[in-house]
Tab-separated table of C-alpha atoms in Angstrom:
chain	number	residue	atom	x	y	z
A	1	MET	CA	33.888	271.231	1.146
A	2	THR	CA	32.581	274.824	1.238
A	3	ARG	CA	30.144	276.212	3.778
A	4	SER	CA	27.578	276.851	1.053
A	5	ALA	CA	27.753	273.212	-0.027
A	6	TYR	CA	27.046	272.095	3.523
A	7	LEU	CA	24.031	274.406	3.647
A	8	ILE	CA	22.684	273.019	0.362
A	9	ILE	CA	22.968	269.453	1.651
A	10	ALA	CA	21.373	270.423	4.961
A	11	GLN	CA	18.452	272.024	3.144
A	12	LEU	CA	18.079	268.891	1.006
A	13	VAL	CA	17.989	266.660	4.066
A	14	LEU	CA	15.486	268.906	5.818
A	15	SER	CA	13.217	269.090	2.786
A	16	ILE	CA	13.212	265.301	2.454
A	17	CYS	CA	12.487	264.909	6.153
A	18	CYS	CA	9.714	267.505	6.283
A	19	PHE	CA	7.875	266.833	3.047
A	20	ALA	CA	8.487	263.188	2.125
A	21	GLN	CA	10.424	260.563	4.086
A	22	GLN	CA	9.636	261.379	7.721
A	23	ARG	CA	10.369	258.018	9.353
A	24	PRO	CA	13.914	256.605	9.478
A	25	GLN	CA	15.319	254.444	6.710
A	26	TYR	CA	16.736	250.992	7.472
A	27	THR	CA	18.818	248.470	5.571
A	28	GLN	CA	18.455	245.546	8.003
A	29	TYR	CA	14.660	245.521	8.106
A	30	ILE	CA	15.167	242.140	6.400
A	31	PHE	CA	16.107	240.748	9.826
A	32	ASN	CA	13.596	242.843	11.781
A	33	ASN	CA	10.489	243.476	9.701
A	34	TYR	CA	8.751	244.097	13.018
A	35	LEU	CA	10.137	247.662	12.837
A	36	LEU	CA	7.823	248.270	9.874
A	37	ASN	CA	4.938	245.865	10.457
A	38	PRO	CA	3.139	245.325	13.810
A	39	ALA	CA	1.507	242.118	12.498
A	40	ILE	CA	4.799	240.330	13.289
A	41	SER	CA	4.245	240.807	17.035
A	42	GLY	CA	4.558	237.415	18.738
A	43	ILE	CA	5.514	235.436	15.632
A	44	GLU	CA	8.319	233.562	17.423
A	45	ASN	CA	8.211	231.123	20.356
A	46	TYR	CA	10.558	233.344	22.360
A	47	ALA	CA	10.821	237.041	23.217
A	48	ASP	CA	12.682	238.733	20.341
A	49	VAL	CA	14.618	241.835	21.421
A	50	LYS	CA	16.709	243.991	19.096
A	51	VAL	CA	18.840	247.068	19.709
A	52	GLY	CA	20.181	248.959	16.699
A	53	TYR	CA	22.009	252.063	15.514
A	54	ARG	CA	22.259	253.564	12.022
A	55	LYS	CA	24.636	256.305	10.880
A	56	GLN	CA	23.486	257.518	7.476
A	57	TRP	CA	25.723	259.345	5.006
A	58	ALA	CA	28.862	259.259	7.147
A	59	GLY	CA	31.118	262.227	6.462
A	60	ILE	CA	28.286	264.766	6.205
A	61	ASP	CA	27.716	266.944	9.244
A	62	ASN	CA	24.249	266.617	10.830
A	63	ALA	CA	23.296	263.703	8.573
A	64	PRO	CA	20.552	261.337	9.833
A	65	GLN	CA	21.344	258.961	12.671
A	66	THR	CA	18.892	256.550	14.234
A	67	SER	CA	18.768	254.434	17.401
A	68	PHE	CA	16.051	251.910	18.166
A	69	VAL	CA	14.925	249.231	20.601
A	70	THR	CA	12.217	246.687	19.762
A	71	ALA	CA	10.795	243.716	21.641
A	72	HIS	CA	7.880	241.398	20.910
A	73	TRP	CA	6.573	238.111	22.275
A	74	ASN	CA	3.608	235.740	22.087
A	75	LEU	CA	0.859	235.920	24.695
A	76	GLY	CA	-0.179	232.854	26.661
A	77	ALA	CA	1.406	230.114	28.704
A	78	ASP	CA	1.918	227.640	25.859
A	79	TYR	CA	4.900	227.860	23.547
A	80	LEU	CA	4.184	227.965	19.849
A	81	TRP	CA	4.796	224.978	17.568
A	82	LYS	CA	4.783	222.646	20.539
A	83	ASN	CA	4.096	219.363	18.766
A	84	ALA	CA	6.919	217.052	17.656
A	85	LEU	CA	6.349	217.651	13.941
A	86	SER	CA	6.840	221.396	14.164
A	87	LEU	CA	9.804	221.751	16.503
A	88	PRO	CA	13.365	220.455	16.264
A	89	ASP	CA	15.306	218.823	19.061
A	90	LYS	CA	17.309	221.098	21.311
A	91	GLY	CA	20.278	222.553	19.484
A	92	ASP	CA	19.089	221.532	15.993
A	93	ASP	CA	18.704	223.975	13.144
A	94	PRO	CA	14.981	224.899	12.989
A	95	MET	CA	15.313	226.204	9.441
A	96	SER	CA	17.060	223.185	7.900
A	97	ARG	CA	15.571	221.539	4.838
A	98	ASN	CA	14.754	218.371	6.798
A	99	TYR	CA	12.889	220.349	9.439
A	100	MET	CA	10.968	222.333	6.851
A	101	GLN	CA	9.632	219.122	5.304
A	102	ASN	CA	7.706	218.594	8.565
A	103	TYR	CA	6.782	222.225	9.153
A	104	THR	CA	3.288	222.906	10.471
A	105	SER	CA	1.735	226.288	11.034
A	106	SER	CA	1.367	227.575	14.572
A	107	PRO	CA	-2.026	227.472	16.313
A	108	ALA	CA	-4.009	230.703	16.489
A	109	HIS	CA	-2.503	232.989	19.095
A	110	HIS	CA	-1.955	236.594	20.204
A	111	GLY	CA	1.257	238.621	20.268
A	112	MET	CA	2.332	242.002	21.522
A	113	GLY	CA	5.422	244.183	21.649
A	114	VAL	CA	6.971	247.615	22.023
A	115	THR	CA	9.087	249.819	19.760
A	116	ALA	CA	11.084	252.953	20.505
A	117	VAL	CA	12.896	254.795	17.699
A	118	TYR	CA	14.946	257.986	18.101
A	119	ASP	CA	15.970	259.773	14.914
A	120	GLU	CA	18.060	262.937	14.436
A	121	VAL	CA	18.481	264.962	11.244
A	122	GLY	CA	20.378	268.189	11.808
A	123	PRO	CA	18.302	270.392	14.138
A	124	LEU	CA	15.293	268.057	13.911
A	125	SER	CA	14.799	265.091	16.239
A	126	ARG	CA	11.993	262.589	16.527
A	127	LEU	CA	11.051	259.948	19.097
A	128	ASP	CA	8.415	257.354	18.167
A	129	ALA	CA	7.187	255.024	20.912
A	130	ASN	CA	4.534	252.406	20.176
A	131	LEU	CA	2.767	249.454	21.737
A	132	THR	CA	1.849	246.739	19.219
A	133	TYR	CA	-0.644	243.891	19.130
A	134	ALA	CA	-1.238	241.110	16.590
A	135	TYR	CA	-3.563	238.149	16.167
A	136	HIS	CA	-2.170	235.148	14.289
A	137	LEU	CA	-4.807	233.089	12.509
A	138	GLN	CA	-4.054	229.510	11.387
A	139	LEU	CA	-5.167	229.454	7.749
A	140	SER	CA	-4.097	225.893	6.965
A	141	ASN	CA	-1.625	223.227	7.997
A	142	ALA	CA	1.195	225.305	6.456
A	143	PHE	CA	0.106	228.972	6.523
A	144	ASN	CA	-0.639	231.640	9.111
A	145	LEU	CA	-2.102	235.091	8.563
A	146	SER	CA	-1.613	237.790	11.178
A	147	VAL	CA	-3.177	241.217	11.538
A	148	GLY	CA	-1.559	243.857	13.729
A	149	VAL	CA	-1.902	247.390	15.032
A	150	ALA	CA	0.625	249.828	16.515
A	151	ALA	CA	-0.465	252.757	18.695
A	152	GLY	CA	1.605	255.306	20.554
A	153	VAL	CA	3.011	258.806	20.435
A	154	SER	CA	5.562	260.754	18.417
A	155	ARG	CA	7.594	263.619	19.814
A	156	VAL	CA	9.026	265.947	17.157
A	157	ALA	CA	11.490	268.605	18.263
A	158	LEU	CA	13.400	271.438	16.589
A	159	ASP	CA	16.595	272.937	18.008
A	160	ILE	CA	15.998	276.528	16.935
A	161	ASN	CA	19.377	277.629	18.280
A	162	ALA	CA	21.083	275.328	15.782
A	163	LEU	CA	19.542	277.113	12.777
A	164	THR	CA	21.584	279.666	10.834
A	165	PHE	CA	19.948	281.972	8.279
A	166	GLU	CA	21.654	283.882	5.493
A	167	ASP	CA	19.855	287.065	6.539
A	168	GLN	CA	20.070	287.199	10.317
A	169	THR	CA	17.818	290.285	10.413
A	170	ARG	CA	14.828	288.254	9.237
A	171	THR	CA	13.127	285.248	10.830
A	172	ASP	CA	11.517	282.430	8.885
A	173	PRO	CA	7.744	282.590	9.561
A	174	SER	CA	7.573	278.839	10.036
A	175	ILE	CA	9.565	279.093	13.274
A	176	SER	CA	8.762	282.586	14.513
A	177	ASN	CA	7.446	282.385	18.056
A	178	GLY	CA	9.028	278.960	17.932
A	179	ILE	CA	7.695	275.809	19.567
A	180	ALA	CA	10.567	273.664	20.823
A	181	SER	CA	8.717	270.326	20.580
A	182	GLN	CA	5.317	268.804	19.974
A	183	LEU	CA	3.633	265.546	20.911
A	184	LYS	CA	1.394	263.755	18.391
A	185	PRO	CA	-0.646	260.520	18.519
A	186	ASP	CA	0.604	257.733	16.275
A	187	LEU	CA	-1.184	254.810	14.637
A	188	GLY	CA	-0.178	252.039	12.220
A	189	PHE	CA	-1.564	248.780	10.790
A	190	GLY	CA	-0.174	245.676	9.121
A	191	VAL	CA	-0.920	242.194	7.750
A	192	TRP	CA	1.547	239.314	7.415
A	193	LEU	CA	1.194	235.980	5.598
A	194	TYR	CA	3.812	233.342	6.404
A	195	SER	CA	4.698	229.678	6.148
A	196	GLY	CA	7.917	227.690	6.532
A	197	ARG	CA	9.497	229.258	3.455
A	198	LEU	CA	7.356	232.159	2.244
A	199	PHE	CA	6.471	235.515	3.736
A	200	ALA	CA	4.514	238.486	2.401
A	201	GLY	CA	3.222	241.542	4.161
A	202	ALA	CA	1.832	245.043	3.865
A	203	SER	CA	1.753	247.841	6.412
A	204	VAL	CA	1.144	251.542	6.842
A	205	GLN	CA	2.780	253.801	9.410
A	206	GLN	CA	1.722	257.270	10.487
A	207	VAL	CA	-1.943	256.834	9.548
A	208	LEU	CA	-2.974	259.952	11.481
A	209	GLN	CA	-1.875	262.911	9.332
A	210	GLN	CA	-1.008	265.368	12.072
A	211	LYS	CA	-0.029	268.982	11.421
A	212	LEU	CA	3.671	269.718	11.968
A	213	SER	CA	4.512	273.314	12.771
A	214	PHE	CA	7.023	275.019	15.006
A	215	THR	CA	5.167	278.324	15.077
A	216	ASN	CA	1.962	279.681	16.585
A	217	ASP	CA	1.187	281.416	13.297
A	218	ARG	CA	-2.140	279.888	12.168
A	219	ASN	CA	-1.464	280.936	8.574
A	220	TYR	CA	1.442	278.514	8.362
A	221	LYS	CA	0.081	275.179	7.077
A	222	ALA	CA	2.982	273.752	5.082
A	223	GLY	CA	4.057	270.990	7.465
A	224	LYS	CA	2.188	267.754	8.134
A	225	GLU	CA	2.821	264.070	8.679
A	226	VAL	CA	2.153	261.735	5.760
A	227	PRO	CA	1.447	257.981	5.701
A	228	HIS	CA	4.275	255.546	4.900
A	229	PHE	CA	3.236	252.405	2.962
A	230	PHE	CA	5.300	249.198	2.796
A	231	VAL	CA	4.796	245.990	0.798
A	232	THR	CA	7.292	243.134	1.023
A	233	ALA	CA	7.652	239.468	0.069
A	234	GLY	CA	10.341	236.775	0.086
A	235	TYR	CA	10.929	233.050	-0.357
A	236	ARG	CA	13.536	230.712	1.109
A	237	LEU	CA	15.357	228.380	-1.323
A	238	TYR	CA	17.633	225.488	-0.347
A	239	ILE	CA	20.867	225.044	-2.255
A	240	ASP	CA	21.679	221.955	-0.176
A	241	ASP	CA	20.896	220.710	3.325
A	242	VAL	CA	22.911	223.421	5.089
A	243	ILE	CA	22.968	226.395	2.683
A	244	SER	CA	19.907	228.455	1.876
A	245	ALA	CA	19.190	231.590	-0.143
A	246	THR	CA	16.361	234.025	0.564
A	247	PRO	CA	15.539	236.596	-2.137
A	248	SER	CA	13.086	239.322	-1.116
A	249	ILE	CA	11.719	242.644	-2.279
A	250	MET	CA	10.398	245.747	-0.536
A	251	LEU	CA	8.269	248.514	-2.064
A	252	LYS	CA	7.902	251.755	-0.079
A	253	GLN	CA	5.663	254.699	-0.922
A	254	VAL	CA	5.792	258.050	0.870
A	255	SER	CA	3.974	260.802	-1.021
A	256	PRO	CA	5.006	263.037	-2.727
A	257	ALA	CA	8.350	261.253	-3.193
A	258	PRO	CA	8.629	258.550	-5.896
A	259	ALA	CA	8.242	254.933	-4.817
A	260	SER	CA	11.356	253.262	-3.394
A	261	ILE	CA	12.212	249.658	-4.317
A	262	ASP	CA	14.659	247.407	-2.451
A	263	VAL	CA	15.845	244.041	-3.825
A	264	ASN	CA	17.629	241.775	-1.321
A	265	LEU	CA	19.396	238.425	-1.158
A	266	LYS	CA	20.506	236.603	1.996
A	267	MET	CA	22.773	233.514	1.922
A	268	SER	CA	22.803	231.462	5.124
A	269	PHE	CA	24.947	228.558	6.346
A	270	LYS	CA	23.081	226.428	8.916
A	271	ASP	CA	21.472	229.684	10.026
A	272	ARG	CA	24.684	230.257	11.992
A	273	PHE	CA	26.407	232.660	9.591
A	274	TRP	CA	24.938	234.687	6.782
A	275	VAL	CA	25.920	237.256	4.196
A	276	GLY	CA	23.729	239.268	1.884
A	277	GLY	CA	23.329	242.144	-0.481
A	278	SER	CA	20.698	244.755	-1.178
A	279	TYR	CA	19.990	247.287	-3.908
A	280	ARG	CA	17.836	250.355	-3.373
A	281	LYS	CA	16.829	251.952	-6.665
A	282	ASP	CA	18.614	255.264	-7.362
A	283	ASP	CA	20.073	255.307	-3.852
A	284	SER	CA	22.520	252.590	-2.775
A	285	PHE	CA	24.031	249.115	-2.836
A	286	SER	CA	24.407	247.408	0.541
A	287	ALA	CA	26.504	244.569	1.956
A	288	LEU	CA	25.218	242.668	5.000
A	289	ALA	CA	26.677	240.039	7.308
A	290	GLY	CA	25.645	238.422	10.566
A	291	ILE	CA	26.346	235.689	13.078
A	292	ASN	CA	24.310	233.850	15.676
A	293	VAL	CA	26.790	234.047	18.537
A	294	SER	CA	24.797	231.744	20.822
A	295	LYS	CA	21.253	230.694	21.637
A	296	LEU	CA	20.919	234.114	23.304
A	297	LEU	CA	22.760	236.600	21.056
A	298	ASN	CA	23.075	237.448	17.373
A	299	LEU	CA	24.801	240.357	15.669
A	300	THR	CA	24.331	241.872	12.208
A	301	TYR	CA	26.054	244.680	10.300
A	302	ALA	CA	25.283	246.486	7.047
A	303	TYR	CA	27.188	249.011	4.962
A	304	ASP	CA	25.484	251.094	2.272
A	305	PHE	CA	27.448	252.265	-0.776
A	306	THR	CA	25.721	255.475	-1.841
A	307	THR	CA	24.941	255.697	-5.570
A	308	SER	CA	22.984	258.973	-5.573
A	309	GLY	CA	24.552	262.420	-5.964
A	310	LEU	CA	25.446	262.352	-2.271
A	311	ASN	CA	28.281	259.889	-3.009
A	312	GLN	CA	30.499	262.908	-3.743
A	313	VAL	CA	30.408	263.944	-0.079
A	314	SER	CA	29.241	260.818	1.768
A	315	ASN	CA	31.332	257.864	2.973
A	316	GLY	CA	28.297	255.582	2.938
A	317	SER	CA	26.004	254.463	5.749
A	318	HIS	CA	26.602	252.076	8.650
A	319	GLU	CA	24.040	250.028	10.552
A	320	ILE	CA	24.553	247.550	13.388
A	321	VAL	CA	21.940	245.502	15.260
A	322	LEU	CA	22.258	243.308	18.355
A	323	GLY	CA	19.571	240.652	18.759
A	324	ILE	CA	18.634	238.945	22.032
A	325	GLN	CA	16.459	235.798	22.188
A	326	LEU	CA	14.947	235.613	25.654
A	327	ASN	CA	13.318	232.451	26.997
A	328	ASN	CA	14.736	230.438	24.090
A	329	ILE	CA	13.550	227.163	25.594
A	330	TYR	CA	14.622	224.972	22.652
A	331	GLU	CA	18.206	226.291	22.832
A	332	VAL	CA	18.645	226.677	19.084
A	333	PHE	CA	21.021	229.268	17.674
A	334	SER	CA	18.276	230.940	15.687
A	335	THR	CA	14.601	230.156	15.545
A	336	THR	CA	14.093	233.356	13.555
A	337	ARG	CA	12.358	232.723	10.280
A	338	MET	CA	13.765	233.187	6.805
A	339	TRP	CA	14.288	236.946	6.777
């Protein structure tokens, strides 16, 4: 691959990052929608911790790579779904068809959590750290509705020494008198409707449209943060008593880029093993697999097959996530809901 080709790809990545998609992209949000929606804070009856890493477009130098840590838990001394009709015996599958026949919604409660996401794209890096809060309202015997907010800071940095210009005698005005990094406030909102089988939610990240500039030149006004909108829904179907299928869909809008649509399917066996697939319009096909190792640990992996023009130079994308279920008092392999 020629040097000029690398530069073209780098410019493409930078333009996408600066003027459209500014937050990282994930394939396994299906198993951790909390990354995108703060209304999920405290939805489980244990502390849900996840640590993940994504290598996007492997084979391309300076392509995006993302690391994240998330944790959320319910507030209060009482565990959720404490009555006999809404919790299985220790070690039973909480998502089995028999259990779902007796599912009852959780009582109204509060939840909170924290997220930290570090993303690198060539010379650009970004750290987003947020504290989240959600209130879960009991709508009926089967449904809950939660509303959540995420607030924190974003640190955006540019490694000016890593930039190479065709004409070394001139300096791009956007980085003249360069600023190495900048700290911006961050704010997001979300809503989440859920029952034993169905979930649907909407959220917005980066509500505060902060100016992004690495120069002290007041005439430079090209860079700014833009809101990221997400809408998702899914439903769990039972093929038999131990095998379930969960189709879901995600719509993402980040102006001025066209809307992105993901269609997903997860097949689960006793919620102990699962495999799945995902299609992102005009971008990729993905294969996913996971295992609940124990009542404490679960592990998931995804591989994206690139279908865009980048497939000529990319070896696809890899994503791996380790989940930890702290204070899992009912000792089930996975009390995580259908996603």
